[in-house]
Coordinates of C-alpha atoms and ligand atoms in Angstrom, one line a residue:
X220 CA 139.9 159.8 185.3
X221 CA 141.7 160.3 182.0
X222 CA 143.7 162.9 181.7
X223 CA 145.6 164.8 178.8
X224 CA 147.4 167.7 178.3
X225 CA 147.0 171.2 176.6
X226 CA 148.2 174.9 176.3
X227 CA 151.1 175.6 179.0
X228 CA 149.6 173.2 181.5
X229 CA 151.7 170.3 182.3
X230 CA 150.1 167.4 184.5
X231 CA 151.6 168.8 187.3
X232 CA 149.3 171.5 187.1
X233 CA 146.4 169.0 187.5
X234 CA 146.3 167.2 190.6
X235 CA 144.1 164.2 191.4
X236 CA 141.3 165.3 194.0
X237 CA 142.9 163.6 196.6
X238 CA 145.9 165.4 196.0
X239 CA 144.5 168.2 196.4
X240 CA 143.0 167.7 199.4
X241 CA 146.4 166.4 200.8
X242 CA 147.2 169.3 199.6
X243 CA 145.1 171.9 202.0
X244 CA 146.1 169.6 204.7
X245 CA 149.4 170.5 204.4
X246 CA 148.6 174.1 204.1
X247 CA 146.7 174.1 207.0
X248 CA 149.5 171.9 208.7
X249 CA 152.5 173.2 207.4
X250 CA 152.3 176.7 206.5
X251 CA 152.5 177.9 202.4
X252 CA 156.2 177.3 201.8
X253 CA 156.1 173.2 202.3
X254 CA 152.7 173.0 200.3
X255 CA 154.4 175.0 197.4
X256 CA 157.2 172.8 197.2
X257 CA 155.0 169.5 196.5
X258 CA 155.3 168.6 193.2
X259 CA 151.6 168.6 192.6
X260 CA 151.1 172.5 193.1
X261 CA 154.3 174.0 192.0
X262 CA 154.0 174.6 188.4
X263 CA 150.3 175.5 188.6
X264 CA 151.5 178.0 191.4
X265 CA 154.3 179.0 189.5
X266 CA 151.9 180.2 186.7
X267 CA 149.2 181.7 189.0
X268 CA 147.0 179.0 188.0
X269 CA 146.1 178.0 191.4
X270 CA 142.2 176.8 191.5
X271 CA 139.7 178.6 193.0
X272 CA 138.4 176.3 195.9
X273 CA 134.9 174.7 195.2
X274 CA 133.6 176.8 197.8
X275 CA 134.3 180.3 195.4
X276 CA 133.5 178.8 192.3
X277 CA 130.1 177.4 193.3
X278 CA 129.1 180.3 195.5
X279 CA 130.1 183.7 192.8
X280 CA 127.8 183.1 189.5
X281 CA 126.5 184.3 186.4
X282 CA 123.2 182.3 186.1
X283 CA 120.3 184.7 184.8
X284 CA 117.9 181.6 185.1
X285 CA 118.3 182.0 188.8
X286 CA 118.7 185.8 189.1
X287 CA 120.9 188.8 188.4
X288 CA 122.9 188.8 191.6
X289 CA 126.3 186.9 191.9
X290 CA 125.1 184.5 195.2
X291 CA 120.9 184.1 193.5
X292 CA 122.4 180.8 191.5
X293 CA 123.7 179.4 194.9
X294 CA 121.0 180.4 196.8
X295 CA 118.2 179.0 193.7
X296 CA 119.3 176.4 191.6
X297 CA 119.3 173.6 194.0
X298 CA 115.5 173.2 192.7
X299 CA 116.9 172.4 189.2
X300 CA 115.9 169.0 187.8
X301 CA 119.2 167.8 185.8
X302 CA 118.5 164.4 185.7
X303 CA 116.9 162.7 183.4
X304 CA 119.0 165.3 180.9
X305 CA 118.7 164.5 177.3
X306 CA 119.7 166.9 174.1
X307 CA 118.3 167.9 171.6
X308 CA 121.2 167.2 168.3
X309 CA 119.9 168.7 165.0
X310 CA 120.6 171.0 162.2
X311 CA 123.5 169.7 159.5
X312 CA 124.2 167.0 161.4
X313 CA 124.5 162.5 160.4
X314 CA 122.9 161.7 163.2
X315 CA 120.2 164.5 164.4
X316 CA 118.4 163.5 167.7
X317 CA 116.9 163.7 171.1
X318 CA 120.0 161.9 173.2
X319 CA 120.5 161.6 176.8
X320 CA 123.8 162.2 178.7
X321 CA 124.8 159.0 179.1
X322 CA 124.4 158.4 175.2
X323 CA 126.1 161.3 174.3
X324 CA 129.0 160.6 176.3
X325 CA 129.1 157.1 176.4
X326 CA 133.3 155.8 175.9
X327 CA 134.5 159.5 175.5
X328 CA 137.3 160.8 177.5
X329 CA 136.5 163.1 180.7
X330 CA 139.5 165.0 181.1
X331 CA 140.7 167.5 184.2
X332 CA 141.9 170.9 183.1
X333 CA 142.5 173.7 184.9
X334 CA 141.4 176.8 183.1
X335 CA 141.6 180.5 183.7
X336 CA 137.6 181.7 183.2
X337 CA 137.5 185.6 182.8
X338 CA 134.2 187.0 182.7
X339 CA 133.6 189.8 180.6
X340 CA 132.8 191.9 183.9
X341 CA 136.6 191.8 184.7
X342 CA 136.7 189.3 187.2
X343 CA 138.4 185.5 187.3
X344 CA 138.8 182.5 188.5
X345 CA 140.7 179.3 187.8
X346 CA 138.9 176.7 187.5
X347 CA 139.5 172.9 187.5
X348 CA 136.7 171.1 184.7
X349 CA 136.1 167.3 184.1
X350 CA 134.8 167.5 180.6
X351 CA 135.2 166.0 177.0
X352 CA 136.1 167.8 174.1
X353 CA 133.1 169.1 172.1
X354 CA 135.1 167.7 169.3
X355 CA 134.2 164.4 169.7
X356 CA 131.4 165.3 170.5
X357 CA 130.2 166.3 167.5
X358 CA 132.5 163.6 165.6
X359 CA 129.5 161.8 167.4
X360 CA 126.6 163.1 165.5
X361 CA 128.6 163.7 162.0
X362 CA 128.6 167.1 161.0
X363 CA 127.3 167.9 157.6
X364 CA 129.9 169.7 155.4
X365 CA 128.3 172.5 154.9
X366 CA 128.1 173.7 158.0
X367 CA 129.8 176.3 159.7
X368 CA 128.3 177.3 163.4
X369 CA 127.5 175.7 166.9
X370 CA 124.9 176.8 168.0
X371 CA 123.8 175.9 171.9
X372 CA 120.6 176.5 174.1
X373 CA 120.2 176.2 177.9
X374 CA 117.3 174.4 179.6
X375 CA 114.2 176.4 180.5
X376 CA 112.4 175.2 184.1
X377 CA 110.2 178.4 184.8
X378 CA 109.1 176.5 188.2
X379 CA 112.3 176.6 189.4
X380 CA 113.8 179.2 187.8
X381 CA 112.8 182.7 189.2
X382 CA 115.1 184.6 187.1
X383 CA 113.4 182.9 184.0
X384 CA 109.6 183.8 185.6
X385 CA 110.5 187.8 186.3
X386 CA 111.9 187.7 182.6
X387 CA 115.1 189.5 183.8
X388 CA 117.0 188.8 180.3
X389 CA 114.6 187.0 177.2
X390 CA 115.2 182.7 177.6
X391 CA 116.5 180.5 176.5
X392 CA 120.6 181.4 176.6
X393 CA 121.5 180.8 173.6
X394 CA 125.3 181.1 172.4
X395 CA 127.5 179.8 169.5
X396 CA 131.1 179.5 168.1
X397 CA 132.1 179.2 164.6
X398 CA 132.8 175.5 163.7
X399 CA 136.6 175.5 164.2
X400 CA 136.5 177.3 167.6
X401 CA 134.1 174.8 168.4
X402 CA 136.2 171.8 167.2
X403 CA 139.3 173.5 169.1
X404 CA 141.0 170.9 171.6
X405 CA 140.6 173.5 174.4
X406 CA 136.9 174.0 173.8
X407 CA 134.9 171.3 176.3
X408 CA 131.8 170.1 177.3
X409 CA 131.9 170.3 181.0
X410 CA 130.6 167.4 183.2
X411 CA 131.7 168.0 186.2
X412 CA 134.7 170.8 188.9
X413 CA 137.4 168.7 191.2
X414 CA 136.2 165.6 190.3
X415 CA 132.5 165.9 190.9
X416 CA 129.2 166.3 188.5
X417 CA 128.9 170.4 188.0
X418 CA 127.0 172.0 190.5
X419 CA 124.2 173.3 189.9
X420 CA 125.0 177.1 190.1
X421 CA 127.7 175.6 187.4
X422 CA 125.6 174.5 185.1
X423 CA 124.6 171.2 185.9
X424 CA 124.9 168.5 184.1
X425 CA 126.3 170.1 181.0
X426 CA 128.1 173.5 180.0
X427 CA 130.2 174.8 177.7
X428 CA 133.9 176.0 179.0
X429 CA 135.9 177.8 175.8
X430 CA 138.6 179.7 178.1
X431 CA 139.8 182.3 175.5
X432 CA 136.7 183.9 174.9
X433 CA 134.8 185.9 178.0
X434 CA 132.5 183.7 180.2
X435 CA 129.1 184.8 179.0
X436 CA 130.0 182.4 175.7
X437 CA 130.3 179.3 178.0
X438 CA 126.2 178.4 178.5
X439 CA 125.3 176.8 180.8
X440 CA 122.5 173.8 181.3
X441 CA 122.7 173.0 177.7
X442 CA 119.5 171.3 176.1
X443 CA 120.1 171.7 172.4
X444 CA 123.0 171.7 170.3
X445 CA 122.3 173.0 166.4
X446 CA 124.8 173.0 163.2
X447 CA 123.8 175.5 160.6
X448 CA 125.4 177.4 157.9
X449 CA 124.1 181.0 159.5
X450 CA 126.0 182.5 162.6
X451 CA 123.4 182.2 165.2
X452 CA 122.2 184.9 167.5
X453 CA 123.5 185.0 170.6
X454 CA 121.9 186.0 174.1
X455 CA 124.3 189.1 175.3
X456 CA 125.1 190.2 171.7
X457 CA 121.0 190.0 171.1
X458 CA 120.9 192.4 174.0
X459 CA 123.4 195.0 173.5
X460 CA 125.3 194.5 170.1
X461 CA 127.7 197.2 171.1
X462 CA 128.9 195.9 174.1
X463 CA 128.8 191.9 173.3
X464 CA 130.3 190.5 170.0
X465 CA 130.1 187.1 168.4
X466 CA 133.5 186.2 169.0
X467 CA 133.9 187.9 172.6
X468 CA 137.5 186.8 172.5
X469 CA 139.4 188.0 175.5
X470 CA 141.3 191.0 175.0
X471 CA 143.4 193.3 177.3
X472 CA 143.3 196.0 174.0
X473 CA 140.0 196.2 173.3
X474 CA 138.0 197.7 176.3
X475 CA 134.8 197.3 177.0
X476 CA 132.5 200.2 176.0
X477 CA 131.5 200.7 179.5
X478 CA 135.0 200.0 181.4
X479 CA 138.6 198.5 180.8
X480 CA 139.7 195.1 179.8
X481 CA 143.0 195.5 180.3
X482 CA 143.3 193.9 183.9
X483 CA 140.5 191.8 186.3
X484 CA 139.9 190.8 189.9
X485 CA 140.6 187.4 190.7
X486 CA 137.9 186.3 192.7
X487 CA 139.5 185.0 196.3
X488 CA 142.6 187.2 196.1
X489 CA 140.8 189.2 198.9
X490 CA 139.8 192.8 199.2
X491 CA 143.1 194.3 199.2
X492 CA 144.9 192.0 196.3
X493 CA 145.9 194.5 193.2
X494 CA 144.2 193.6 190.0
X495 CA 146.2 191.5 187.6
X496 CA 146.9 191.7 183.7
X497 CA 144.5 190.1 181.7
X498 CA 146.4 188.5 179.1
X499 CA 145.8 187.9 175.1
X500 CA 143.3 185.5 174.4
X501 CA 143.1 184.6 178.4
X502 CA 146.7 183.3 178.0
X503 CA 145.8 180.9 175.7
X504 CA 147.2 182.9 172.4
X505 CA 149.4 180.1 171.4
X506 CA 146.7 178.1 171.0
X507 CA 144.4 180.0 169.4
X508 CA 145.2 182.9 167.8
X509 CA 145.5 181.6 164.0
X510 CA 142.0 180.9 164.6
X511 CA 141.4 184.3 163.8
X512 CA 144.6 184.9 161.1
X513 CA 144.0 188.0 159.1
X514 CA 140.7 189.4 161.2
X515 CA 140.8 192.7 162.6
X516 CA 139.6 192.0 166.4
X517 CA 138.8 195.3 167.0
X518 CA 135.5 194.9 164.1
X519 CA 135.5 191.2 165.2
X520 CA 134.8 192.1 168.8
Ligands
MTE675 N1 124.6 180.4 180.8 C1 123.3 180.6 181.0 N2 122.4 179.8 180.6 N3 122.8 181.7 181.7 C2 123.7 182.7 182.2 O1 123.2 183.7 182.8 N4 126.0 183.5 182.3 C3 127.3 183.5 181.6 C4 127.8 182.1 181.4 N5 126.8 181.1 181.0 C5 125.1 182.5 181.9 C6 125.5 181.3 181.2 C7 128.2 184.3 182.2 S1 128.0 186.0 182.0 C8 129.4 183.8 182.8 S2 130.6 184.9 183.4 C9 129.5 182.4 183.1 O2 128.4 181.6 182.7 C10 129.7 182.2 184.6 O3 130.0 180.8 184.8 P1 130.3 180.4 186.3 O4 129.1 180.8 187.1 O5 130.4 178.9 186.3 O6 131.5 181.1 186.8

């Protein structure tokens, strides 16, 4: 798998799978201190960027399709049908369309990063995607000048969706980014965690990952992708305006109305772990902050 780099992650911080796994056998083997010390999990350690295992990530979900409750994706979505998958491309686009997977893909590069993902409820993970950036993506299809948004949609499968059948939240997802957040290197199309097709609970086979802003802006299941000129409406900022913004950029300053943003629990650090910093922009201010040059982020929430 091709790999490149971005933001402070070096490719010591992303280890092939078998590395990995190498890896927790040396754990297990040797105790912490000689796994720390192989070169393949030293800087990511270093940086607290140590994955999640695939065991936490796939198991501890936001998937409303599949019900409210953080184990209802794990315990549901296997009945998701993912394949055939084919997208919906339209809106100010060259090339609008209904294309499958494979078409949309087809010679791009599937990356590994590992990203921190901070939801918006205060907890995180780190998380290690195969994707391709949704750059070249949309390079694909030719955006219009003109236009200005994203917009995305997740799948809806009422027979095997229960969260979709009790109406828990109204469907289909929908999110979007501005144009330039969406043509931001960092921001992916995710195919795939360690090396394998996204699990279901994941959002299989395709999701957004943009790891600046809070998780509810990475949909999941994604069927149709839009270009417009409008900002489009978006699921949690359709429900509570207050509470979700557009942008939904991370930010340890500006609490939520409900509760503080200023640290999170990262999932797996075990009951008794204290609470860590959540940083600007999810750490990634470097790399995204002149996005929003000039803007007050406290209106721009
Ligand atoms: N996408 C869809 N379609 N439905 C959802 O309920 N939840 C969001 C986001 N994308 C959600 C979604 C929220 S709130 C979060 S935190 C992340 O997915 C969770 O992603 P994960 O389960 O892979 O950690």
């Amino acid at each position: 798998m091709a790999r490149r780099w971005t933001n402070d992650l070096t490719p010591a911080d992303v280890t092939p799978k078998a590395m990995w796994l190498n890896r927790r056998q040396l754990m297990a083997g040797l105790g912490g201190a000689a796994a720390l010390s192989m070169a393949g999990g030293r800087a990511a350690v270093a940086q607290g960027l140590e994955p999640n295992t695939l065991e936490q990530i796939t198991t501890y979900n936001n998937f409303y399709e599949f019900g409210t409750g953080k184990t209802d994706p794990a315990a549901n979505a296997g009945a998701m049908v993912t394949d055939p998958w084919s997208i919906q491309v339209d809106g100010m686009v060259d090339r609008p369309g209904s294309y499958s997977l494979a078409e949309l893909l087809d010679g791009l590069e599937v990356e590994e990063r590992i990203y921190r993902f901070r939801c918006v409820e205060a907890w995180s993970m780190v998380v290690p995607w195969n994707g391709v950036e949704l750059a070249d993506v949309l390079d694909r299809v030719g955006v219009q000048s003109g236009a200005q948004y994203v917009a995305f949609e997740t799948i809806v499968q009422p027979e095997t969706m229960p969260g979709v059948r009790r109406g828990v939240i109204p469907f289909p997802y929908v999110e979007g980014l501005r144009l330039d957040e969406a043509r931001h290197p960092l921001t992916l199309l995710a195919t795939g965690i360690y090396g394998e097709p996204m699990p279901k609970p994941n959002g299989a086979p395709i999701r957004l990952v943009v790891p600046w802003k809070y998780g509810f802006k990475s949909i999941k299941s994604i069927v149709r992708i839009t270009l417009t000129d409008t900002q489009p409406p978006t699921t949690w900022n359709a429900l509570n305006r207050r509470e979700y913004g557009f942008y939904s950029n991370v930010n340890p300053e500006v609490d939520h109305p409900r509760w503080s943003q200023a640290s999170e629990r990262r999932i797996g650090g075990g009951l008794f772990a204290s609470r860590q910093d959540t940083l600007m922009f999810n750490g990634y201010e470097d790399e995204v902050a002149s996005l929003y040059a000039g803007m007050d982020l406290r209106e721009n929430y």
